[in-house]
Coordinates of C-alpha atoms in Angstrom, one line a residue:
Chain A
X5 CA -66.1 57.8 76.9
X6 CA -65.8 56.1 73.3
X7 CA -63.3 54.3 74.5
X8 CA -65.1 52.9 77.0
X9 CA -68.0 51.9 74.5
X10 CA -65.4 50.5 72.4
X11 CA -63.4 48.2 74.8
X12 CA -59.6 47.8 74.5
X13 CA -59.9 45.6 71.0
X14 CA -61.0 48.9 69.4
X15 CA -59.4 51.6 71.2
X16 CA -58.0 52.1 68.0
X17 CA -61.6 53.6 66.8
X18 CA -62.6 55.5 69.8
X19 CA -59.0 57.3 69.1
X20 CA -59.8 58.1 65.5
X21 CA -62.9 59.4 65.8
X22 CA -62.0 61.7 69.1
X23 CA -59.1 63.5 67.0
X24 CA -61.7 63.7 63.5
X25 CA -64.5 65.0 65.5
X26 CA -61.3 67.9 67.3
X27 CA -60.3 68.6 63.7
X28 CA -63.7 68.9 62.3
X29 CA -63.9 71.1 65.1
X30 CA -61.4 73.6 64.7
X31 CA -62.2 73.7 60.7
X32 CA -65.9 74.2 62.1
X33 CA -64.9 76.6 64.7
X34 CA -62.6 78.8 62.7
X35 CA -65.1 79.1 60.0
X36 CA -68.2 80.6 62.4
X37 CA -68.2 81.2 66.0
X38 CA -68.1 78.7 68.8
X39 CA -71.1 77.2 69.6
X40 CA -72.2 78.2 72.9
X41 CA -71.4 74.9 74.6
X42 CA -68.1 73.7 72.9
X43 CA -68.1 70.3 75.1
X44 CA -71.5 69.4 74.6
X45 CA -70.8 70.5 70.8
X46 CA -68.0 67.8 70.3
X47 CA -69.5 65.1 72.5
X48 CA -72.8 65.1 70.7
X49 CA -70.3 65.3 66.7
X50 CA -68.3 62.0 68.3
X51 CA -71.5 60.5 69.3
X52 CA -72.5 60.5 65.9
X53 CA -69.7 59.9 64.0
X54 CA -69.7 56.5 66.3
X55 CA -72.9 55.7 65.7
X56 CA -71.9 56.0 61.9
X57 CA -69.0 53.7 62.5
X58 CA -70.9 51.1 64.5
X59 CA -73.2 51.5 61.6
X60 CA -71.1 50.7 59.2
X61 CA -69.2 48.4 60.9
X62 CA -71.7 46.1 61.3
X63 CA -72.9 46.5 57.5
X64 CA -69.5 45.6 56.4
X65 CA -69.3 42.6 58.9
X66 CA -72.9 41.5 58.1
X67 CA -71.2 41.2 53.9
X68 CA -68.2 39.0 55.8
X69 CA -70.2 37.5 58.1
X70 CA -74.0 36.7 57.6
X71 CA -74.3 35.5 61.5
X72 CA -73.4 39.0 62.8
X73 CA -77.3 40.6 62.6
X74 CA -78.1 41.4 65.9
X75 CA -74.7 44.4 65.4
X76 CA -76.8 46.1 63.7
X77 CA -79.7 46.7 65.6
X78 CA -77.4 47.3 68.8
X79 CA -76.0 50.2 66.5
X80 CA -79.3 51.2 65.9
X81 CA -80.0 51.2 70.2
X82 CA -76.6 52.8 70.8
X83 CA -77.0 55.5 73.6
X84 CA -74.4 57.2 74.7
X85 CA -75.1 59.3 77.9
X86 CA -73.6 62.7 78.4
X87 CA -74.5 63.5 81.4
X88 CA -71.7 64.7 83.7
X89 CA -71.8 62.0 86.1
X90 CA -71.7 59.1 82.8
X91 CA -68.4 61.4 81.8
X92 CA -66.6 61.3 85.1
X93 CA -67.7 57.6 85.7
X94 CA -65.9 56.7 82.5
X95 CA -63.4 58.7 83.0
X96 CA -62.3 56.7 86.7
X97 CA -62.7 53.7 84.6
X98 CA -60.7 54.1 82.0
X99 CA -58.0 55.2 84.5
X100 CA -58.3 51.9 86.3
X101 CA -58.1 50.2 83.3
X102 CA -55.0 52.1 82.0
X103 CA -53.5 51.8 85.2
X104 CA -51.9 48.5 85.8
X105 CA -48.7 47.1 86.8
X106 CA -48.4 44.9 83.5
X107 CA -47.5 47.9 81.3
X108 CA -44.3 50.3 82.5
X109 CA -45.5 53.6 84.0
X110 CA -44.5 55.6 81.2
X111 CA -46.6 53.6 78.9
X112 CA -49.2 54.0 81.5
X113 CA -48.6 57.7 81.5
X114 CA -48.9 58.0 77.8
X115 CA -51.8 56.5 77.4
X116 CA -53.4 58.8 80.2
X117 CA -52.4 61.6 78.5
X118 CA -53.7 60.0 75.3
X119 CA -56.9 58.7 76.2
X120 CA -58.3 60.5 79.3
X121 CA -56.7 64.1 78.5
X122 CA -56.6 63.8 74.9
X123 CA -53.2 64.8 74.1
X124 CA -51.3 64.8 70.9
X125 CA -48.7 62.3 70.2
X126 CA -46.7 65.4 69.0
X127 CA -47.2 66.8 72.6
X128 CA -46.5 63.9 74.7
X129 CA -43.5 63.2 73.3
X130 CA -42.3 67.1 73.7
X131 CA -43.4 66.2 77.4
X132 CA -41.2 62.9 77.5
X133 CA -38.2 64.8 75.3
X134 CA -39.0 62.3 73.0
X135 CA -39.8 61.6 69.4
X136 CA -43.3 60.3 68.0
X137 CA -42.3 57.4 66.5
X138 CA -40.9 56.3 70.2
X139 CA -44.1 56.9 72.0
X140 CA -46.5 56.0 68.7
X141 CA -44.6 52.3 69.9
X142 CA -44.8 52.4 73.4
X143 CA -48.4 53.3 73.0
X144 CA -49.2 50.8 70.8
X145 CA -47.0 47.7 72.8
X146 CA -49.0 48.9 75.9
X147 CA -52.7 48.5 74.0
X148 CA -51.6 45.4 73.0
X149 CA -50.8 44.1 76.3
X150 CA -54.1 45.7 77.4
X151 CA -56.0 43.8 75.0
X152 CA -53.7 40.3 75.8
X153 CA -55.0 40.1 79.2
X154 CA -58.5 41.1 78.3
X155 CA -58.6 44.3 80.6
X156 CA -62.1 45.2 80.9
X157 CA -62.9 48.9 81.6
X158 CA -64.6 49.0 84.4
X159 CA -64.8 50.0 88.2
X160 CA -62.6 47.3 90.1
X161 CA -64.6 45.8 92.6
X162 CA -64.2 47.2 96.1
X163 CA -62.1 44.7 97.8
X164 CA -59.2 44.8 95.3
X165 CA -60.1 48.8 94.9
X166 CA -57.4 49.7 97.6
X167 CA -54.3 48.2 95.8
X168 CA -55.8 49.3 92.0
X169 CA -55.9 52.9 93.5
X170 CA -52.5 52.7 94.5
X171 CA -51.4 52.1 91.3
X172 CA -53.6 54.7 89.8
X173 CA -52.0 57.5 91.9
X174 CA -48.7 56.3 91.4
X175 CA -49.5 56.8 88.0
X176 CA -51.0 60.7 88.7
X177 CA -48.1 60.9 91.2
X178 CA -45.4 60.7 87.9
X179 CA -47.5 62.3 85.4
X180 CA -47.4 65.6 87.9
X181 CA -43.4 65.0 88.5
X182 CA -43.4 64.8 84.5
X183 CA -44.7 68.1 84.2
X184 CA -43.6 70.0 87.1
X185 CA -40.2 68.9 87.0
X186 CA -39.9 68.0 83.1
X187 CA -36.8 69.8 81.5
X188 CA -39.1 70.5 78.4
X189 CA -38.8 74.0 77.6
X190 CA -42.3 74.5 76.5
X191 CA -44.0 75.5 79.6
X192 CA -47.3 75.4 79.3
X193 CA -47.3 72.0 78.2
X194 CA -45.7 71.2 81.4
X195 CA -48.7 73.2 83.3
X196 CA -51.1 71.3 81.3
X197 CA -49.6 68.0 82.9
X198 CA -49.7 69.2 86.2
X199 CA -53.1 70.5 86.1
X200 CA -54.4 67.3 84.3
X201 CA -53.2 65.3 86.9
X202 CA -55.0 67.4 89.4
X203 CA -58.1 66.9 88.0
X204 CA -58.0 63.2 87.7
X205 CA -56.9 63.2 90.8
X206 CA -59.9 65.6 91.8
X207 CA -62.5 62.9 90.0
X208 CA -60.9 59.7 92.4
X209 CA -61.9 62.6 95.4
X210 CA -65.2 63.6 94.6
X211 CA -66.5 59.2 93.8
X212 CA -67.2 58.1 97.2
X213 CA -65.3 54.6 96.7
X214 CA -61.8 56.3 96.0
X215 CA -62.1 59.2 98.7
X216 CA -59.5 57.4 100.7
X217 CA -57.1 59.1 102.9
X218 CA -54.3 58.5 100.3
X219 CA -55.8 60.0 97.6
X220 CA -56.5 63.0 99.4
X221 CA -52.8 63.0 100.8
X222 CA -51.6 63.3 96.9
X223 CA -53.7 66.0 96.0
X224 CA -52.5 67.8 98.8
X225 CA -49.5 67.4 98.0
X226 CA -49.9 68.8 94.0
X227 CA -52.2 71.8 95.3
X228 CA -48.5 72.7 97.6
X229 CA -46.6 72.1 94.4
X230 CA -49.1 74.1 92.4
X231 CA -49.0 77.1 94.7
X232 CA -45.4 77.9 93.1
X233 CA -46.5 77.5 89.6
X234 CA -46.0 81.6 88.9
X235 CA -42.8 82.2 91.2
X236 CA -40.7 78.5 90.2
X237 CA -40.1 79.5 86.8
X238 CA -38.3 82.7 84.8
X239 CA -39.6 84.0 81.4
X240 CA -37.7 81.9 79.7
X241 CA -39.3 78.5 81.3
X242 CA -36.2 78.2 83.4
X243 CA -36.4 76.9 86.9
X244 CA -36.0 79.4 90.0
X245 CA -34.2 78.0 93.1
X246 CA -36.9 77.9 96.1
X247 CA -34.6 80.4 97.6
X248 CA -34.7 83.0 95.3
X249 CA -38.6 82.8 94.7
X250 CA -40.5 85.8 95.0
X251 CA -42.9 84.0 97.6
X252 CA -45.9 87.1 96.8
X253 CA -46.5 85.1 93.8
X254 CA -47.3 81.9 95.5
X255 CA -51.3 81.2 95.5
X256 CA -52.4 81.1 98.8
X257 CA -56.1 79.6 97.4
X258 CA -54.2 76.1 96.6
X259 CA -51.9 76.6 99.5
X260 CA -55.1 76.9 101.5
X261 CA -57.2 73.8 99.5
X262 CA -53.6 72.2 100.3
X263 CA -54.0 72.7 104.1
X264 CA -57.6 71.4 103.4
X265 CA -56.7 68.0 102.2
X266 CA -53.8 67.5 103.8
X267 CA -56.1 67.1 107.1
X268 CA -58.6 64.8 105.2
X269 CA -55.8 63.0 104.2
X270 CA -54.8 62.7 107.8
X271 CA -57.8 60.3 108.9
X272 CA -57.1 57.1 109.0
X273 CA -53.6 55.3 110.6
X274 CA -51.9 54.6 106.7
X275 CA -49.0 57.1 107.1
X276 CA -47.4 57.0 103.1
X277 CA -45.1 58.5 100.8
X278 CA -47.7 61.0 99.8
X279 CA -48.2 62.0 103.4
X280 CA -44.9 63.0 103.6
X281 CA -44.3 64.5 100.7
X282 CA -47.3 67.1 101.3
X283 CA -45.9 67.7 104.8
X284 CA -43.0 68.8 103.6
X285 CA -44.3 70.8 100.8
X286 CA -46.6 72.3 103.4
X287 CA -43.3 73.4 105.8
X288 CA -41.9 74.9 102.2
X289 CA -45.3 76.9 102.2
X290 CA -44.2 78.5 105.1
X291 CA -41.8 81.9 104.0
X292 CA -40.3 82.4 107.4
X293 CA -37.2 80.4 108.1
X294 CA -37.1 79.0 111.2
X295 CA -35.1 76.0 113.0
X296 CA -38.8 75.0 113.7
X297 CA -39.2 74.7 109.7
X298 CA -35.6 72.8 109.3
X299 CA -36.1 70.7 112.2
X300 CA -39.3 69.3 110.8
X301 CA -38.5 69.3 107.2
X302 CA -35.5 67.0 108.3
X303 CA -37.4 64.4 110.2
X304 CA -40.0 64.4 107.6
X305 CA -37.1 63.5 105.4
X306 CA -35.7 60.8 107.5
X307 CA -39.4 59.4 107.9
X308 CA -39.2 59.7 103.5
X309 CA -36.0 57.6 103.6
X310 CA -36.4 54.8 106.0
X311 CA -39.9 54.7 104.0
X312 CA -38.2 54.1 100.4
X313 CA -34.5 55.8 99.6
X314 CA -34.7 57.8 96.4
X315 CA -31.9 60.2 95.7
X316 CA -33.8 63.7 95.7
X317 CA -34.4 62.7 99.3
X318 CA -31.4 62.1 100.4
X319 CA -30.1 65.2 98.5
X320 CA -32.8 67.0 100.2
X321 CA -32.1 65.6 103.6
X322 CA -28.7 67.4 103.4
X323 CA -29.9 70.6 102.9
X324 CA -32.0 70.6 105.7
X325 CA -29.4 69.0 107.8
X326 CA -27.4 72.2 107.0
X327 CA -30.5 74.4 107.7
X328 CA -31.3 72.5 110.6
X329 CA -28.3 72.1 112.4
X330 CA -25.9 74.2 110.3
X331 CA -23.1 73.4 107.4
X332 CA -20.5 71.9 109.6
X333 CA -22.8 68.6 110.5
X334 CA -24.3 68.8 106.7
X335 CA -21.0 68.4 105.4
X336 CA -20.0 65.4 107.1
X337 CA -23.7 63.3 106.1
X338 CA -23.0 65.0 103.0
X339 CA -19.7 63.0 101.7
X340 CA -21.1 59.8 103.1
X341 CA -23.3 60.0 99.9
X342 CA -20.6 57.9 97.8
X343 CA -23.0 56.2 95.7
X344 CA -24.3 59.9 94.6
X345 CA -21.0 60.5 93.0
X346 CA -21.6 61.1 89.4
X347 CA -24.6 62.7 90.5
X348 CA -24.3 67.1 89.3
X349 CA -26.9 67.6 92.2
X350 CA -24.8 66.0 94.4
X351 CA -22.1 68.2 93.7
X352 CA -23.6 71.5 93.6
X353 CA -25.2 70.4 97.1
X354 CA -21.2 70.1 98.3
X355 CA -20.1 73.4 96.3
X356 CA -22.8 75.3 98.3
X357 CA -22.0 73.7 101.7
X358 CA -18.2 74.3 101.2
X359 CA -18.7 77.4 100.1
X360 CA -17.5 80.0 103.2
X361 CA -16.2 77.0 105.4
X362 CA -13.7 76.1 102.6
X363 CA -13.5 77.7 99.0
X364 CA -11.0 75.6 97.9
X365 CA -13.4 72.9 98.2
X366 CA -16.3 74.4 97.2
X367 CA -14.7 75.1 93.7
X368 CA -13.7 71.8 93.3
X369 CA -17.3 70.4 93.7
X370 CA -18.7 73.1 91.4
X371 CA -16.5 72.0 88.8
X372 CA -17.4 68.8 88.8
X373 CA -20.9 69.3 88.7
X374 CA -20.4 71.9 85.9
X375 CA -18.4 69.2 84.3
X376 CA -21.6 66.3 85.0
X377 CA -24.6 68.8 83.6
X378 CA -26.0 69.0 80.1
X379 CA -28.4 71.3 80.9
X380 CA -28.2 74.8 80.1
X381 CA -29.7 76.6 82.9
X382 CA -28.1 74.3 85.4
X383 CA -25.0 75.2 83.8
X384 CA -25.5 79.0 84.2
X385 CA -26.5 78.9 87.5
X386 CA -23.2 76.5 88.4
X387 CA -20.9 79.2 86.7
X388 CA -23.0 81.8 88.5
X389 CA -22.1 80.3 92.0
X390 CA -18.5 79.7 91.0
X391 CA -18.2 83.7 90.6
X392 CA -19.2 84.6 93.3
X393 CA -16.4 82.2 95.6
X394 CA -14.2 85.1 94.6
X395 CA -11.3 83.4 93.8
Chain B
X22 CA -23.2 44.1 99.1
X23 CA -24.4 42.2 101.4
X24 CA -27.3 42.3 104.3
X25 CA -26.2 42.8 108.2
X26 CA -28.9 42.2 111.1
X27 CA -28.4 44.4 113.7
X28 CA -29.2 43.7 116.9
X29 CA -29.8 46.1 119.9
X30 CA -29.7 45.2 123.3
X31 CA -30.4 46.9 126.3
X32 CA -31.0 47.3 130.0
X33 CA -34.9 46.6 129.7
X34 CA -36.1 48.8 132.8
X35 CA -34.9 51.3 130.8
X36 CA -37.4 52.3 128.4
X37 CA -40.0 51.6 131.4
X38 CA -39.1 54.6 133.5
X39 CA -39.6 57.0 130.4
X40 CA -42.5 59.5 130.0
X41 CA -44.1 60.3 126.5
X42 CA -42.2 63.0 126.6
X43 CA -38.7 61.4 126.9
X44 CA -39.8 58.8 124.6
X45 CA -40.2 61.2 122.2
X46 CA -36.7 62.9 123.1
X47 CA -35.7 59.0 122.7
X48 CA -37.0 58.3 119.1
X49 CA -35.1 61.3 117.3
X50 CA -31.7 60.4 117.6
X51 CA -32.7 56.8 116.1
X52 CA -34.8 58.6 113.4
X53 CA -31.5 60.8 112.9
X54 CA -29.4 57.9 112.9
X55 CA -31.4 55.4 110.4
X56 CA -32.0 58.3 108.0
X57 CA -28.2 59.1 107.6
X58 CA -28.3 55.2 106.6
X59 CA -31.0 55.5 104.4
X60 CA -29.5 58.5 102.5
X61 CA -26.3 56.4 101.8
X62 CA -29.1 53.7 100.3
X63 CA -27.8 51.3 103.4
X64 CA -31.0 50.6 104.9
X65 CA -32.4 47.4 104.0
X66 CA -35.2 47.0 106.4
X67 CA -36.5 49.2 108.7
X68 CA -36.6 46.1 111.4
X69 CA -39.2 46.7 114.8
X70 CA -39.3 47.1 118.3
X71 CA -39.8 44.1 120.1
X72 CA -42.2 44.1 123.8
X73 CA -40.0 43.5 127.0
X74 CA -42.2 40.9 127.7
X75 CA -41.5 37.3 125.7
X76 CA -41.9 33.7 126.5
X77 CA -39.1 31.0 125.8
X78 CA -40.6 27.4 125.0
X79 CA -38.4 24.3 125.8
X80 CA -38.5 20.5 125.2
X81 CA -41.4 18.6 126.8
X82 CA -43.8 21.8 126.2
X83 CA -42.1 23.6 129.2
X84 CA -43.0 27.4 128.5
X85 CA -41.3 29.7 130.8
X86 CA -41.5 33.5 131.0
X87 CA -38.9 35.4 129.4
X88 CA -36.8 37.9 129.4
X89 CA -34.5 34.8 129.6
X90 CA -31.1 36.2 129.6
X91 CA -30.1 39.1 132.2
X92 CA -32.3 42.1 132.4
X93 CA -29.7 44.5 131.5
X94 CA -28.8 42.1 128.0
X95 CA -32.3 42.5 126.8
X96 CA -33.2 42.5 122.6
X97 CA -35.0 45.7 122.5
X98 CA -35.1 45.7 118.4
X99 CA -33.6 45.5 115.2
X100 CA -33.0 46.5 112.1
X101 CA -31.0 45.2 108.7
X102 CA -28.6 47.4 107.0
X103 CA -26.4 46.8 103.7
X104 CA -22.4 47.1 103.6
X105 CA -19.6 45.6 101.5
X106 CA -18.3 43.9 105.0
X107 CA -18.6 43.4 108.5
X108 CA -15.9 46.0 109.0
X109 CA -18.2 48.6 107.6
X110 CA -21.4 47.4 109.0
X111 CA -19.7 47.7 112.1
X112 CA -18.3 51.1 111.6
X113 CA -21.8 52.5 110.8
X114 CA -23.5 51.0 114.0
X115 CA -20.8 52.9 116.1
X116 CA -23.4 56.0 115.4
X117 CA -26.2 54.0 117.3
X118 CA -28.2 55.3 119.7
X119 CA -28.5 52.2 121.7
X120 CA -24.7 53.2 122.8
X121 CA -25.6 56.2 124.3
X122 CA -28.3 54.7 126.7
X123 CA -25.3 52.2 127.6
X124 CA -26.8 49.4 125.3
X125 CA -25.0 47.6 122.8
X126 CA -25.5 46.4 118.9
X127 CA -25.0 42.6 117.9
X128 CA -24.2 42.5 113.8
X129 CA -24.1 39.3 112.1
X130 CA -24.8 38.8 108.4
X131 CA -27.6 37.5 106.9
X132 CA -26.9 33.9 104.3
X133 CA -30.1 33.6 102.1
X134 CA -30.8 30.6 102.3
X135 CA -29.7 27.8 99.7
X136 CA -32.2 26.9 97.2

């Protein structure tokens, strides 16, 4: 919202007073009780303190520079509205403006998290595994380039909207991978991504100018996702294998609001990545194996591929290859993955489909991938499959 | 690396005998096939179907009906694909559905073209 009133050439502002008005609330708040309506609390203190600034902005600029008069009685007529609808409006256009190609997506990300979900720097870079000083930079490069091409922040009109969205969910799309699949240890800093991205996502759904088909196909595909929050991960933030989730712990509410947009997302002929993606998260929604569930998780996963290669996908293509049409087929797609080879993943995908046919083997591949992980868990669970070869 | 066109050719009556139903029996061996490429990263462009139907235009604005060649030698599609040689772009065609349906695949690679 300040931002917006602000403009890009004083983001810098909106910033400051957002995080004075949080810390005069938390000195407020820990003093007395909460007021009864803590958002309405803070947005009414950050009004103010901006009227101040304008205020005194102008004052000082009028000393500098006699012409600038007219500042001060616009600080003077400064409204801000705070009505719901104002918030989410500047809320979609802020994430248009953030959103463009010119600035790389992690800056992109970063600047969501900044500026639309008000994130720390401290947390943002525990969410990148990064230090603040990196991301204080990349923040500050990718303002600067927003303010070099004079990005206005404001509603693209509606024939370039279609391509603008795309890169606005592209952006969601990695600030939900960030967090879902994020080796950060702290946990609910990586539900906090996920569930942000979901409800910016949410706000493109409910404006009638971005309730496309695509949009819809995304969300589907995070509520899916979402639905294993509780059952993906142990007490100590580590990730459990689909297969060994206790699948009464996945939410059938977002499995259902999944099903829900999955078929809005299904009007229209614009088949995407996002499509797909849900499709298959949908099948993995589904606890019974069946060859039914293999057979269409592994076309979806060709359809992925031809679409745009990425390595998960053709790691994931394997497995359900070897669910599909069992280990013996799996393995032979499997070593045609030469460019995978330094790839742990890779690896433990070839230990696990060698394991039974060929132990020797299986070993072997473990140990490399034991060999190519740094992380911990990973680590364990590699060791943990090598024990039970029985050799 | 460098990019291959593949061509496939086929008996053209083929495909016109087929019922939905077959044609969907038809499409998921070549969905099979080109995402086995595409998980080794070999698949450049997804390529097209082409129509049976065509029209060849010659000197003197002759335009004749096609398909030109013989029936049976017919370019039902193509795709491009990505190998080190032609010896390996050839060895991953030999997994082309086309074959089973008695077809064949043409590879030749692509030059860019000079600037």
């Amino acid at each position: 919202m300040l931002a917006r009133l602000f403009g890009f050439e004083h983001i810098q502002i909106a910033e400051d007073i957002a995080s004075d008005t949080f810390l005069l609330a938390s000195e407020t708040w820990g003093k007395t009780k909460l007021p009864d309506n803590p958002a309405a609390w803070l947005y009414t203190v950050a009004k103010n303190k901006a009227k101040d600034y304008l205020k005194h902005n102008a004052i000082f600029n009028e000393k500098v520079a006699v012409q600038i008069k007219n500042e001060i009685s616009e600080a003077e007529d400064v409204e801000i509205d705070l009505s719901e609808e104002n918030i989410n409006d500047s809320q979609l256009q802020m994430m248009f403006a953030i959103c463009q190609p010119v600035i790389p997506a992690e800056a992109q990300i970063g600047l969501a998290l900044r500026i639309l979900c008000g994130f720390g720097i401290d947390e943002i870079a525990d969410a990148f595994l990064s230090n603040k000083e990196t991301i204080n930079k990349r923040l500050f490069r990718a303002k600067e380039k927003l303010r070099e091409q004079n990005v206005k922040i404001e509603f693209p009109d509606s024939k370039e909207i279609t391509q603008r969205l795309d890169t606005v969910l592209l952006t969601l799309y990695l600030l939900f991978n960030e967090g879902y699949y994020s080796s950060s240890g702290n946990t609910n800093l990586r539900r906090d991504l996920c569930l942000e991205a979901m409800r910016l996502n949410y706000l493109l759904i409910q404006n009638r100018s971005t309730d496309l088909p695509i949009a819809n196909a995304l969300f589907s595909l995070m509520c899916f996702h979402a639905s294993r929050f509780d059952a993906r991960l142990d007490k100590n933030g580590e990730i459990i294998l689909y297969d060994d989730q206790d699948s009464s712990l996945w939410n059938d509410e977002l499995i259902s609001r999944g099903t829900y947009y999955l078929v809005r997302g299904a009007k229209g002929p614009q088949l995407t990545r996002y499509h797909i993606e849900a499709t298959i998260a949908y099948w993995h929604t589904q606890k019974q194996d069946s060859t039914e569930k293999w057979d269409n998780v592994l076309q979806l996963y060709n359809k992925l591929l031809i679409l745009e290669y990425s390595p998960m996908a053709a790691l994931n293509r394997t497995y359900a290859l070897a669910k599909a049409k069992g280990k013996a087929e799996a393995i032979i797609e499997a070593e045609k993955l030469t460019q995978l080879a330094d790839n742990h993943l890779y690896h433990s995908l070839l230990g696990h489909l060698y394991t039974g046919i060929d132990q020797q083997k299986a070993l072997q591949h473990l140990k490399t991938a034991l060999k190519l992980t740094k992380n911990q868990a990973e680590k364990n669970r590699i060791k943990k499959n090598i024990k039970e070869l029985g050799l | 690396m460098n990019d291959f066109l593949l061509i496939f050719r086929r008996d053209a009556n083929f495909d016109l005998q087929l019922t939905p139903a077959q044609m969907q029996e038809v499409t998921k061996p070549w969905q099979d096939w080109m995402g086995s490429l595409a998980a080794q990263n070999k698949l450049a462009d997804s390529g097209n179907r082409l129509a049976t139907d065509g029209r060849v235009v010659k000197p003197g604005s002759i335009i004749t009906d096609g398909p030109y060649v013989e029936v049976k030698e017919s370019v039902g599609g193509y795709i491009v694909i990505r190998a080190a040689s032609l010896d390996e772009a050839a060895e991953l065609s030999k997994g082309c559905p086309i074959l089973a349906t008695g077809g064949n695949v043409e590879i030749r690679q692509i030059l860019p073209m000079q600037s």
